[in-house]
Amino acid sequence: MTTQLYENPIFLEHVVPEGHPERPDRLKALNLALEHPNFAELKRVEAPKASEDLVLLAHTEEHLLSIKKWIPEEDITQIEADTFASPLSLDAALTAVGAAVAAVDAVFAGEADDAFVAARPPGHHAEKNRPMGFCFFNAVAIAARHAKRAHGVERVAIVDWDVHHGNGTQDIFWNDSSVLFCSTHQMPLYPGTGAKEETGVKHNIVNAPLSPNSGSEHFREAFRTRILAALDNFRPDFVLISAGFDAHYRDPLAQINLMAEDFDWATGRLMEVAGKSCGNRIVSLLEGGYDLEGLAESAAMHILRLIRG
């Protein structure tokens, strides 16, 4: 298997207030883990900055313009309750989009079997016309739309195992039957969406909420019975993963209590789906994960599973 990792120093230049959980140290911790010899064959690619028109694949022009207006010339400004911007935040957010799109192109060109996008800020809370939850642009949604437009993909599956529900992705694809959105997440928890009854206009939304203090057994059961069953019926041409690692037991923002091995297991199950349905084509994007040790261990096992198949 050939796995590519997309990164860029600009992701460290998106500055947030001291004590904010979505901090540059997250990527620094992951990079330390990737120094292990297990990752010697991982091809690391510098992510390009996306053109602004790519943002419009998933967002309104009003959303893009409002983000641009919020970017300060100096210091840090607050966009909404949890989301902050600094002078290079727009460049970082556009490069996160560029990384996702470049990863899709590489997989469909046969340059890589799969790819991981190690970017920040994350994206899955960004709705069509609203930034929230640390997120500016919904890179996974843009990647899905790009795969359809540029590569003729008919059915895209997005699997989100971040501990917080991907409300933005759900909002963008609420009435789009060509995209299956599946999510495991803690409920109740921010952002308050993700009930089983939220199925979308086309019944293309599959939510598998987990109660606080659930663990590996409950996660795997929900993944098998709801997520994998839906994927089997949908038969995707392409699989995208919103790979948040904040369901790890060490994470300070939630109480799902997974182990790093659970992310390895879930990765393996999605690789089986991709092997049967879409020629192994998977692109995974980093979302949450706020304990540095838990994030580094879990993301490393996820990437290693992509490498080893």
PDB file of C-alpha atoms in Angstrom, residues 26-300:
ATOM      1  CA  ARG A  26      -1.522  18.906  18.246  1.00  0.00           C
ATOM      2  CA  LEU A  27       0.373  18.629  14.973  1.00  0.00           C
ATOM      3  CA  LYS A  28       3.734  18.801  16.711  1.00  0.00           C
ATOM      4  CA  ALA A  29       2.745  15.791  18.835  1.00  0.00           C
ATOM      5  CA  LEU A  30       1.678  13.847  15.751  1.00  0.00           C
ATOM      6  CA  ASN A  31       4.920  14.680  13.966  1.00  0.00           C
ATOM      7  CA  LEU A  32       6.917  13.299  16.889  1.00  0.00           C
ATOM      8  CA  ALA A  33       4.980  10.029  16.683  1.00  0.00           C
ATOM      9  CA  LEU A  34       5.629   9.820  12.939  1.00  0.00           C
ATOM     10  CA  GLU A  35       9.399   9.860  13.530  1.00  0.00           C
ATOM     11  CA  HIS A  36       9.142   6.162  14.456  1.00  0.00           C
ATOM     12  CA  PRO A  37      10.719   3.774  11.898  1.00  0.00           C
ATOM     13  CA  ASN A  38       7.247   2.311  11.245  1.00  0.00           C
ATOM     14  CA  PHE A  39       6.556   5.397   9.150  1.00  0.00           C
ATOM     15  CA  ALA A  40       9.702   5.330   7.027  1.00  0.00           C
ATOM     16  CA  GLU A  41       7.672   4.447   3.925  1.00  0.00           C
ATOM     17  CA  LEU A  42       5.069   7.171   4.477  1.00  0.00           C
ATOM     18  CA  LYS A  43       5.307   9.681   1.651  1.00  0.00           C
ATOM     19  CA  ARG A  44       4.999  13.207   3.025  1.00  0.00           C
ATOM     20  CA  VAL A  45       3.692  15.868   0.664  1.00  0.00           C
ATOM     21  CA  GLU A  46       3.513  19.632   1.172  1.00  0.00           C
ATOM     22  CA  ALA A  47      -0.127  20.604   0.794  1.00  0.00           C
ATOM     23  CA  PRO A  48      -1.026  23.342  -1.688  1.00  0.00           C
ATOM     24  CA  LYS A  49      -3.229  26.310  -0.867  1.00  0.00           C
ATOM     25  CA  ALA A  50      -6.672  26.002  -2.441  1.00  0.00           C
ATOM     26  CA  SER A  51      -8.218  28.666  -4.619  1.00  0.00           C
ATOM     27  CA  GLU A  52     -11.180  30.379  -3.021  1.00  0.00           C
ATOM     28  CA  ASP A  53     -13.597  28.972  -5.612  1.00  0.00           C
ATOM     29  CA  LEU A  54     -13.110  25.489  -4.155  1.00  0.00           C
ATOM     30  CA  VAL A  55     -14.662  26.699  -0.909  1.00  0.00           C
ATOM     31  CA  LEU A  56     -17.851  27.397  -2.854  1.00  0.00           C
ATOM     32  CA  LEU A  57     -18.293  23.679  -3.544  1.00  0.00           C
ATOM     33  CA  ALA A  58     -19.719  23.395  -0.029  1.00  0.00           C
ATOM     34  CA  HIS A  59     -20.230  26.938   1.244  1.00  0.00           C
ATOM     35  CA  THR A  60     -22.016  30.076   0.174  1.00  0.00           C
ATOM     36  CA  GLU A  61     -20.165  33.090  -1.135  1.00  0.00           C
ATOM     37  CA  GLU A  62     -21.484  35.021   1.866  1.00  0.00           C
ATOM     38  CA  HIS A  63     -19.740  32.536   4.159  1.00  0.00           C
ATOM     39  CA  LEU A  64     -16.417  32.942   2.374  1.00  0.00           C
ATOM     40  CA  LEU A  65     -16.657  36.732   2.428  1.00  0.00           C
ATOM     41  CA  SER A  66     -17.552  36.808   6.113  1.00  0.00           C
ATOM     42  CA  ILE A  67     -14.542  34.649   7.009  1.00  0.00           C
ATOM     43  CA  LYS A  68     -12.258  36.942   5.021  1.00  0.00           C
ATOM     44  CA  LYS A  69     -13.633  39.973   6.855  1.00  0.00           C
ATOM     45  CA  TRP A  70     -12.981  38.343  10.230  1.00  0.00           C
ATOM     46  CA  ILE A  71      -9.251  37.786   9.631  1.00  0.00           C
ATOM     47  CA  PRO A  72      -7.310  40.357  11.709  1.00  0.00           C
ATOM     48  CA  GLU A  73      -4.193  42.190  10.581  1.00  0.00           C
ATOM     49  CA  GLU A  74      -2.600  41.402  13.934  1.00  0.00           C
ATOM     50  CA  ASP A  75      -3.311  39.602  17.201  1.00  0.00           C
ATOM     51  CA  ILE A  76      -6.281  37.211  17.572  1.00  0.00           C
ATOM     52  CA  THR A  77      -9.978  37.857  17.046  1.00  0.00           C
ATOM     53  CA  GLN A  78     -12.998  35.800  18.141  1.00  0.00           C
ATOM     54  CA  ILE A  79     -15.311  34.728  15.297  1.00  0.00           C
ATOM     55  CA  GLU A  80     -17.856  32.881  17.431  1.00  0.00           C
ATOM     56  CA  ALA A  81     -18.011  31.164  20.817  1.00  0.00           C
ATOM     57  CA  ASP A  82     -15.169  28.679  20.251  1.00  0.00           C
ATOM     58  CA  THR A  83     -13.581  29.830  16.986  1.00  0.00           C
ATOM     59  CA  PHE A  84     -10.705  32.288  16.753  1.00  0.00           C
ATOM     60  CA  ALA A  85      -8.726  33.784  13.881  1.00  0.00           C
ATOM     61  CA  SER A  86      -5.220  35.187  13.595  1.00  0.00           C
ATOM     62  CA  PRO A  87      -3.522  36.878  10.599  1.00  0.00           C
ATOM     63  CA  LEU A  88      -2.603  33.596   8.842  1.00  0.00           C
ATOM     64  CA  SER A  89      -5.754  31.640   9.715  1.00  0.00           C
ATOM     65  CA  LEU A  90      -7.338  32.115   6.274  1.00  0.00           C
ATOM     66  CA  ASP A  91      -4.172  30.821   4.603  1.00  0.00           C
ATOM     67  CA  ALA A  92      -4.170  27.807   6.922  1.00  0.00           C
ATOM     68  CA  ALA A  93      -7.864  27.079   6.318  1.00  0.00           C
ATOM     69  CA  LEU A  94      -7.480  27.365   2.536  1.00  0.00           C
ATOM     70  CA  THR A  95      -4.435  25.096   2.663  1.00  0.00           C
ATOM     71  CA  ALA A  96      -6.432  22.536   4.669  1.00  0.00           C
ATOM     72  CA  VAL A  97      -8.916  22.555   1.781  1.00  0.00           C
ATOM     73  CA  GLY A  98      -6.066  22.338  -0.715  1.00  0.00           C
ATOM     74  CA  ALA A  99      -4.622  19.362   1.129  1.00  0.00           C
ATOM     75  CA  ALA A 100      -7.935  17.513   1.015  1.00  0.00           C
ATOM     76  CA  VAL A 101      -8.430  18.171  -2.689  1.00  0.00           C
ATOM     77  CA  ALA A 102      -4.838  17.240  -3.541  1.00  0.00           C
ATOM     78  CA  ALA A 103      -5.213  13.989  -1.594  1.00  0.00           C
ATOM     79  CA  VAL A 104      -8.356  13.134  -3.565  1.00  0.00           C
ATOM     80  CA  ASP A 105      -6.565  13.843  -6.840  1.00  0.00           C
ATOM     81  CA  ALA A 106      -3.570  11.690  -5.855  1.00  0.00           C
ATOM     82  CA  VAL A 107      -5.760   8.722  -4.944  1.00  0.00           C
ATOM     83  CA  PHE A 108      -7.737   8.912  -8.191  1.00  0.00           C
ATOM     84  CA  ALA A 109      -4.560   9.388 -10.239  1.00  0.00           C
ATOM     85  CA  GLY A 110      -3.146   6.192  -8.742  1.00  0.00           C
ATOM     86  CA  GLU A 111      -0.284   8.044  -7.056  1.00  0.00           C
ATOM     87  CA  ALA A 112      -1.438   6.721  -3.682  1.00  0.00           C
ATOM     88  CA  ASP A 113      -3.769   4.014  -2.442  1.00  0.00           C
ATOM     89  CA  ASP A 114      -4.907   6.239   0.406  1.00  0.00           C
ATOM     90  CA  ALA A 115      -3.977   9.475   2.128  1.00  0.00           C
ATOM     91  CA  PHE A 116      -4.103  11.274   5.462  1.00  0.00           C
ATOM     92  CA  VAL A 117      -4.479  15.039   5.745  1.00  0.00           C
ATOM     93  CA  ALA A 118      -2.727  16.385   8.856  1.00  0.00           C
ATOM     94  CA  ALA A 119      -4.204  19.882   8.804  1.00  0.00           C
ATOM     95  CA  ARG A 120      -5.699  22.476  11.083  1.00  0.00           C
ATOM     96  CA  PRO A 121      -8.050  24.203  11.616  1.00  0.00           C
ATOM     97  CA  PRO A 122     -10.473  21.253  11.413  1.00  0.00           C
ATOM     98  CA  GLY A 123     -13.630  21.486   9.343  1.00  0.00           C
ATOM     99  CA  HIS A 124     -16.555  19.199  10.132  1.00  0.00           C
ATOM    100  CA  HIS A 125     -18.536  21.700  12.239  1.00  0.00           C
ATOM    101  CA  ALA A 126     -18.553  24.368   9.503  1.00  0.00           C
ATOM    102  CA  GLU A 127     -22.035  24.562   7.977  1.00  0.00           C
ATOM    103  CA  LYS A 128     -22.895  25.967   4.557  1.00  0.00           C
ATOM    104  CA  ASN A 129     -23.070  29.499   5.895  1.00  0.00           C
ATOM    105  CA  ARG A 130     -21.703  29.311   9.431  1.00  0.00           C
ATOM    106  CA  PRO A 131     -18.279  28.788  11.052  1.00  0.00           C
ATOM    107  CA  MET A 132     -18.349  27.068  14.424  1.00  0.00           C
ATOM    108  CA  GLY A 133     -16.557  24.654  16.724  1.00  0.00           C
ATOM    109  CA  PHE A 134     -13.005  25.692  15.730  1.00  0.00           C
ATOM    110  CA  CYS A 135     -13.925  25.226  12.022  1.00  0.00           C
ATOM    111  CA  PHE A 136     -13.823  27.679   9.094  1.00  0.00           C
ATOM    112  CA  PHE A 137     -14.321  25.558   5.951  1.00  0.00           C
ATOM    113  CA  ASN A 138     -15.636  21.997   5.767  1.00  0.00           C
ATOM    114  CA  ALA A 139     -12.736  20.332   3.978  1.00  0.00           C
ATOM    115  CA  VAL A 140     -14.234  16.834   3.967  1.00  0.00           C
ATOM    116  CA  ALA A 141     -17.415  18.121   2.320  1.00  0.00           C
ATOM    117  CA  ILE A 142     -15.405  20.061  -0.249  1.00  0.00           C
ATOM    118  CA  ALA A 143     -13.328  16.939  -0.942  1.00  0.00           C
ATOM    119  CA  ALA A 144     -16.510  14.932  -1.550  1.00  0.00           C
ATOM    120  CA  ARG A 145     -17.885  17.498  -3.971  1.00  0.00           C
ATOM    121  CA  HIS A 146     -14.521  17.744  -5.727  1.00  0.00           C
ATOM    122  CA  ALA A 147     -14.373  13.957  -6.181  1.00  0.00           C
ATOM    123  CA  LYS A 148     -17.773  14.084  -7.826  1.00  0.00           C
ATOM    124  CA  ARG A 149     -16.994  17.061 -10.072  1.00  0.00           C
ATOM    125  CA  ALA A 150     -13.413  16.271 -11.057  1.00  0.00           C
ATOM    126  CA  HIS A 151     -13.413  12.465 -11.060  1.00  0.00           C
ATOM    127  CA  GLY A 152     -16.974  11.510 -11.902  1.00  0.00           C
ATOM    128  CA  VAL A 153     -17.617   9.768  -8.596  1.00  0.00           C
ATOM    129  CA  GLU A 154     -21.289   8.872  -8.199  1.00  0.00           C
ATOM    130  CA  ARG A 155     -21.465   7.733  -4.561  1.00  0.00           C
ATOM    131  CA  VAL A 156     -19.266   9.172  -1.811  1.00  0.00           C
ATOM    132  CA  ALA A 157     -19.337   7.897   1.774  1.00  0.00           C
ATOM    133  CA  ILE A 158     -18.146  10.117   4.621  1.00  0.00           C
ATOM    134  CA  VAL A 159     -17.564   8.375   7.952  1.00  0.00           C
ATOM    135  CA  ASP A 160     -17.062  10.674  10.943  1.00  0.00           C
ATOM    136  CA  TRP A 161     -15.860   9.119  14.202  1.00  0.00           C
ATOM    137  CA  ASP A 162     -14.989  12.391  15.932  1.00  0.00           C
ATOM    138  CA  VAL A 163     -16.576  12.404  19.381  1.00  0.00           C
ATOM    139  CA  HIS A 164     -18.493  15.568  18.430  1.00  0.00           C
ATOM    140  CA  HIS A 165     -21.182  15.227  15.779  1.00  0.00           C
ATOM    141  CA  GLY A 166     -20.249  16.561  12.352  1.00  0.00           C
ATOM    142  CA  ASN A 167     -23.186  18.932  12.149  1.00  0.00           C
ATOM    143  CA  GLY A 168     -21.621  20.916   9.304  1.00  0.00           C
ATOM    144  CA  THR A 169     -21.197  17.896   7.064  1.00  0.00           C
ATOM    145  CA  GLN A 170     -24.731  16.798   7.856  1.00  0.00           C
ATOM    146  CA  ASP A 171     -26.034  20.281   7.020  1.00  0.00           C
ATOM    147  CA  ILE A 172     -24.252  20.374   3.662  1.00  0.00           C
ATOM    148  CA  PHE A 173     -25.455  16.928   2.522  1.00  0.00           C
ATOM    149  CA  TRP A 174     -28.889  16.890   4.186  1.00  0.00           C
ATOM    150  CA  ASN A 175     -30.690  16.472   0.853  1.00  0.00           C
ATOM    151  CA  ASP A 176     -27.934  14.981  -1.314  1.00  0.00           C
ATOM    152  CA  SER A 177     -28.522  11.273  -1.901  1.00  0.00           C
ATOM    153  CA  SER A 178     -25.179  10.884  -3.696  1.00  0.00           C
ATOM    154  CA  VAL A 179     -23.356  11.296  -0.369  1.00  0.00           C
ATOM    155  CA  LEU A 180     -23.824   8.971   2.597  1.00  0.00           C
ATOM    156  CA  PHE A 181     -22.854  10.642   5.871  1.00  0.00           C
ATOM    157  CA  CYS A 182     -22.313   8.306   8.831  1.00  0.00           C
ATOM    158  CA  SER A 183     -21.337   9.480  12.302  1.00  0.00           C
ATOM    159  CA  THR A 184     -20.535   7.989  15.684  1.00  0.00           C
ATOM    160  CA  HIS A 185     -20.400  10.596  18.447  1.00  0.00           C
ATOM    161  CA  GLN A 186     -21.209  11.251  22.081  1.00  0.00           C
ATOM    162  CA  MET A 187     -24.700  12.506  22.814  1.00  0.00           C
ATOM    163  CA  PRO A 188     -25.587  14.690  24.626  1.00  0.00           C
ATOM    164  CA  LEU A 189     -22.553  16.819  23.783  1.00  0.00           C
ATOM    165  CA  TYR A 190     -21.633  19.788  21.624  1.00  0.00           C
ATOM    166  CA  PRO A 191     -23.025  20.738  19.108  1.00  0.00           C
ATOM    167  CA  GLY A 192     -26.311  19.110  20.168  1.00  0.00           C
ATOM    168  CA  THR A 193     -27.144  17.460  16.844  1.00  0.00           C
ATOM    169  CA  GLY A 194     -26.826  13.863  15.685  1.00  0.00           C
ATOM    170  CA  ALA A 195     -29.902  12.017  16.939  1.00  0.00           C
ATOM    171  CA  LYS A 196     -30.795   8.740  15.236  1.00  0.00           C
ATOM    172  CA  GLU A 197     -33.940  10.398  13.900  1.00  0.00           C
ATOM    173  CA  GLU A 198     -31.877  12.875  11.871  1.00  0.00           C
ATOM    174  CA  THR A 199     -31.766  10.950   8.594  1.00  0.00           C
ATOM    175  CA  GLY A 200     -31.776  13.656   5.929  1.00  0.00           C
ATOM    176  CA  VAL A 201     -34.322  14.332   3.211  1.00  0.00           C
ATOM    177  CA  LYS A 202     -32.973  11.412   1.167  1.00  0.00           C
ATOM    178  CA  HIS A 203     -32.328   9.102   4.166  1.00  0.00           C
ATOM    179  CA  ASN A 204     -28.613   9.435   3.455  1.00  0.00           C
ATOM    180  CA  ILE A 205     -27.687  10.437   7.013  1.00  0.00           C
ATOM    181  CA  VAL A 206     -26.852   7.684   9.523  1.00  0.00           C
ATOM    182  CA  ASN A 207     -26.209   8.785  13.091  1.00  0.00           C
ATOM    183  CA  ALA A 208     -25.043   6.401  15.796  1.00  0.00           C
ATOM    184  CA  PRO A 209     -24.988   8.430  19.034  1.00  0.00           C
ATOM    185  CA  LEU A 210     -23.196   7.003  22.061  1.00  0.00           C
ATOM    186  CA  SER A 211     -23.979   7.745  25.693  1.00  0.00           C
ATOM    187  CA  PRO A 212     -21.338   9.313  27.941  1.00  0.00           C
ATOM    188  CA  ASN A 213     -19.009   6.740  29.491  1.00  0.00           C
ATOM    189  CA  SER A 214     -19.533   4.314  26.638  1.00  0.00           C
ATOM    190  CA  GLY A 215     -16.427   2.388  25.697  1.00  0.00           C
ATOM    191  CA  SER A 216     -14.933   0.158  23.053  1.00  0.00           C
ATOM    192  CA  GLU A 217     -17.710  -2.448  23.081  1.00  0.00           C
ATOM    193  CA  HIS A 218     -20.504   0.075  22.512  1.00  0.00           C
ATOM    194  CA  PHE A 219     -18.517   1.944  19.865  1.00  0.00           C
ATOM    195  CA  ARG A 220     -17.710  -1.185  17.899  1.00  0.00           C
ATOM    196  CA  GLU A 221     -21.259  -2.475  18.107  1.00  0.00           C
ATOM    197  CA  ALA A 222     -22.652   0.829  16.806  1.00  0.00           C
ATOM    198  CA  PHE A 223     -20.020   0.908  14.088  1.00  0.00           C
ATOM    199  CA  ARG A 224     -20.843  -2.623  12.961  1.00  0.00           C
ATOM    200  CA  THR A 225     -24.622  -2.464  13.097  1.00  0.00           C
ATOM    201  CA  ARG A 226     -25.254   1.070  11.855  1.00  0.00           C
ATOM    202  CA  ILE A 227     -22.201   2.414   9.992  1.00  0.00           C
ATOM    203  CA  LEU A 228     -20.897  -0.716   8.288  1.00  0.00           C
ATOM    204  CA  ALA A 229     -24.410  -1.947   7.495  1.00  0.00           C
ATOM    205  CA  ALA A 230     -25.231   1.369   5.813  1.00  0.00           C
ATOM    206  CA  LEU A 231     -21.974   1.318   3.855  1.00  0.00           C
ATOM    207  CA  ASP A 232     -22.662  -2.206   2.663  1.00  0.00           C
ATOM    208  CA  ASN A 233     -26.022  -1.100   1.284  1.00  0.00           C
ATOM    209  CA  PHE A 234     -24.680   2.127  -0.223  1.00  0.00           C
ATOM    210  CA  ARG A 235     -21.643   0.591  -2.014  1.00  0.00           C
ATOM    211  CA  PRO A 236     -19.562   3.781  -2.194  1.00  0.00           C
ATOM    212  CA  ASP A 237     -17.212   4.636  -5.042  1.00  0.00           C
ATOM    213  CA  PHE A 238     -15.011   6.548  -2.611  1.00  0.00           C
ATOM    214  CA  VAL A 239     -14.586   6.712   1.180  1.00  0.00           C
ATOM    215  CA  LEU A 240     -13.704   9.826   3.163  1.00  0.00           C
ATOM    216  CA  ILE A 241     -13.009   9.768   6.895  1.00  0.00           C
ATOM    217  CA  SER A 242     -13.448  12.655   9.321  1.00  0.00           C
ATOM    218  CA  ALA A 243     -10.853  11.274  11.690  1.00  0.00           C
ATOM    219  CA  GLY A 244     -11.225  12.923  15.057  1.00  0.00           C
ATOM    220  CA  PHE A 245      -9.441  11.215  17.938  1.00  0.00           C
ATOM    221  CA  ASP A 246     -11.222  12.938  20.823  1.00  0.00           C
ATOM    222  CA  ALA A 247     -13.191   9.807  21.699  1.00  0.00           C
ATOM    223  CA  HIS A 248      -9.911   8.567  23.240  1.00  0.00           C
ATOM    224  CA  TYR A 249     -10.212   7.972  26.982  1.00  0.00           C
ATOM    225  CA  ARG A 250      -7.594  10.640  27.767  1.00  0.00           C
ATOM    226  CA  ASP A 251      -9.386  13.435  25.918  1.00  0.00           C
ATOM    227  CA  PRO A 252     -10.577  16.309  28.140  1.00  0.00           C
ATOM    228  CA  LEU A 253     -13.612  17.303  26.053  1.00  0.00           C
ATOM    229  CA  ALA A 254     -15.662  14.085  26.098  1.00  0.00           C
ATOM    230  CA  GLN A 255     -16.325  10.799  27.913  1.00  0.00           C
ATOM    231  CA  ILE A 256     -16.420   7.960  25.374  1.00  0.00           C
ATOM    232  CA  ASN A 257     -13.254   6.235  26.618  1.00  0.00           C
ATOM    233  CA  LEU A 258     -11.933   4.558  23.475  1.00  0.00           C
ATOM    234  CA  MET A 259      -8.449   3.099  23.177  1.00  0.00           C
ATOM    235  CA  ALA A 260      -6.077   3.762  20.294  1.00  0.00           C
ATOM    236  CA  GLU A 261      -6.719   0.182  19.179  1.00  0.00           C
ATOM    237  CA  ASP A 262     -10.351   1.077  18.500  1.00  0.00           C
ATOM    238  CA  PHE A 263      -9.320   3.566  15.831  1.00  0.00           C
ATOM    239  CA  ASP A 264      -7.031   0.944  14.318  1.00  0.00           C
ATOM    240  CA  TRP A 265      -9.974  -1.476  14.265  1.00  0.00           C
ATOM    241  CA  ALA A 266     -12.360   1.048  12.684  1.00  0.00           C
ATOM    242  CA  THR A 267      -9.744   1.934  10.064  1.00  0.00           C
ATOM    243  CA  GLY A 268      -9.395  -1.716   9.167  1.00  0.00           C
ATOM    244  CA  ARG A 269     -13.146  -2.126   8.781  1.00  0.00           C
ATOM    245  CA  LEU A 270     -13.360   0.873   6.442  1.00  0.00           C
ATOM    246  CA  MET A 271     -10.429  -0.424   4.427  1.00  0.00           C
ATOM    247  CA  GLU A 272     -12.364  -3.654   3.961  1.00  0.00           C
ATOM    248  CA  VAL A 273     -15.326  -1.645   2.666  1.00  0.00           C
ATOM    249  CA  ALA A 274     -13.084   0.310   0.309  1.00  0.00           C
ATOM    250  CA  GLY A 275     -11.412  -2.887  -0.871  1.00  0.00           C
ATOM    251  CA  LYS A 276     -14.735  -4.435  -1.810  1.00  0.00           C
ATOM    252  CA  SER A 277     -16.433  -1.364  -3.190  1.00  0.00           C
ATOM    253  CA  CYS A 278     -14.033   1.248  -4.514  1.00  0.00           C
ATOM    254  CA  GLY A 279     -10.555  -0.026  -5.273  1.00  0.00           C
ATOM    255  CA  ASN A 280      -9.208   0.818  -1.797  1.00  0.00           C
ATOM    256  CA  ARG A 281      -9.684   4.569  -2.348  1.00  0.00           C
ATOM    257  CA  ILE A 282      -9.695   6.296   1.063  1.00  0.00           C
ATOM    258  CA  VAL A 283      -8.800   9.823   2.104  1.00  0.00           C
ATOM    259  CA  SER A 284      -8.777  10.599   5.826  1.00  0.00           C
ATOM    260  CA  LEU A 285      -8.770  14.088   7.346  1.00  0.00           C
ATOM    261  CA  LEU A 286      -7.742  15.024  10.870  1.00  0.00           C
ATOM    262  CA  GLU A 287     -10.570  16.601  12.849  1.00  0.00           C
ATOM    263  CA  GLY A 288     -10.505  16.678  16.677  1.00  0.00           C
ATOM    264  CA  GLY A 289      -8.310  15.142  19.365  1.00  0.00           C
ATOM    265  CA  TYR A 290      -7.134  17.397  22.161  1.00  0.00           C
ATOM    266  CA  ASP A 291      -5.053  15.283  24.520  1.00  0.00           C
ATOM    267  CA  LEU A 292      -1.638  15.284  22.880  1.00  0.00           C
ATOM    268  CA  GLU A 293      -0.683  11.756  23.923  1.00  0.00           C
ATOM    269  CA  GLY A 294      -4.068  10.291  22.995  1.00  0.00           C
ATOM    270  CA  LEU A 295      -4.096  12.098  19.666  1.00  0.00           C
ATOM    271  CA  ALA A 296      -0.556  11.108  18.723  1.00  0.00           C
ATOM    272  CA  GLU A 297      -1.017   7.438  19.647  1.00  0.00           C
ATOM    273  CA  SER A 298      -4.421   7.098  17.981  1.00  0.00           C
ATOM    274  CA  ALA A 299      -3.598   8.985  14.788  1.00  0.00           C
ATOM    275  CA  ALA A 300      -0.338   7.069  14.449  1.00  0.00           C
TER     276      ALA A 300
END
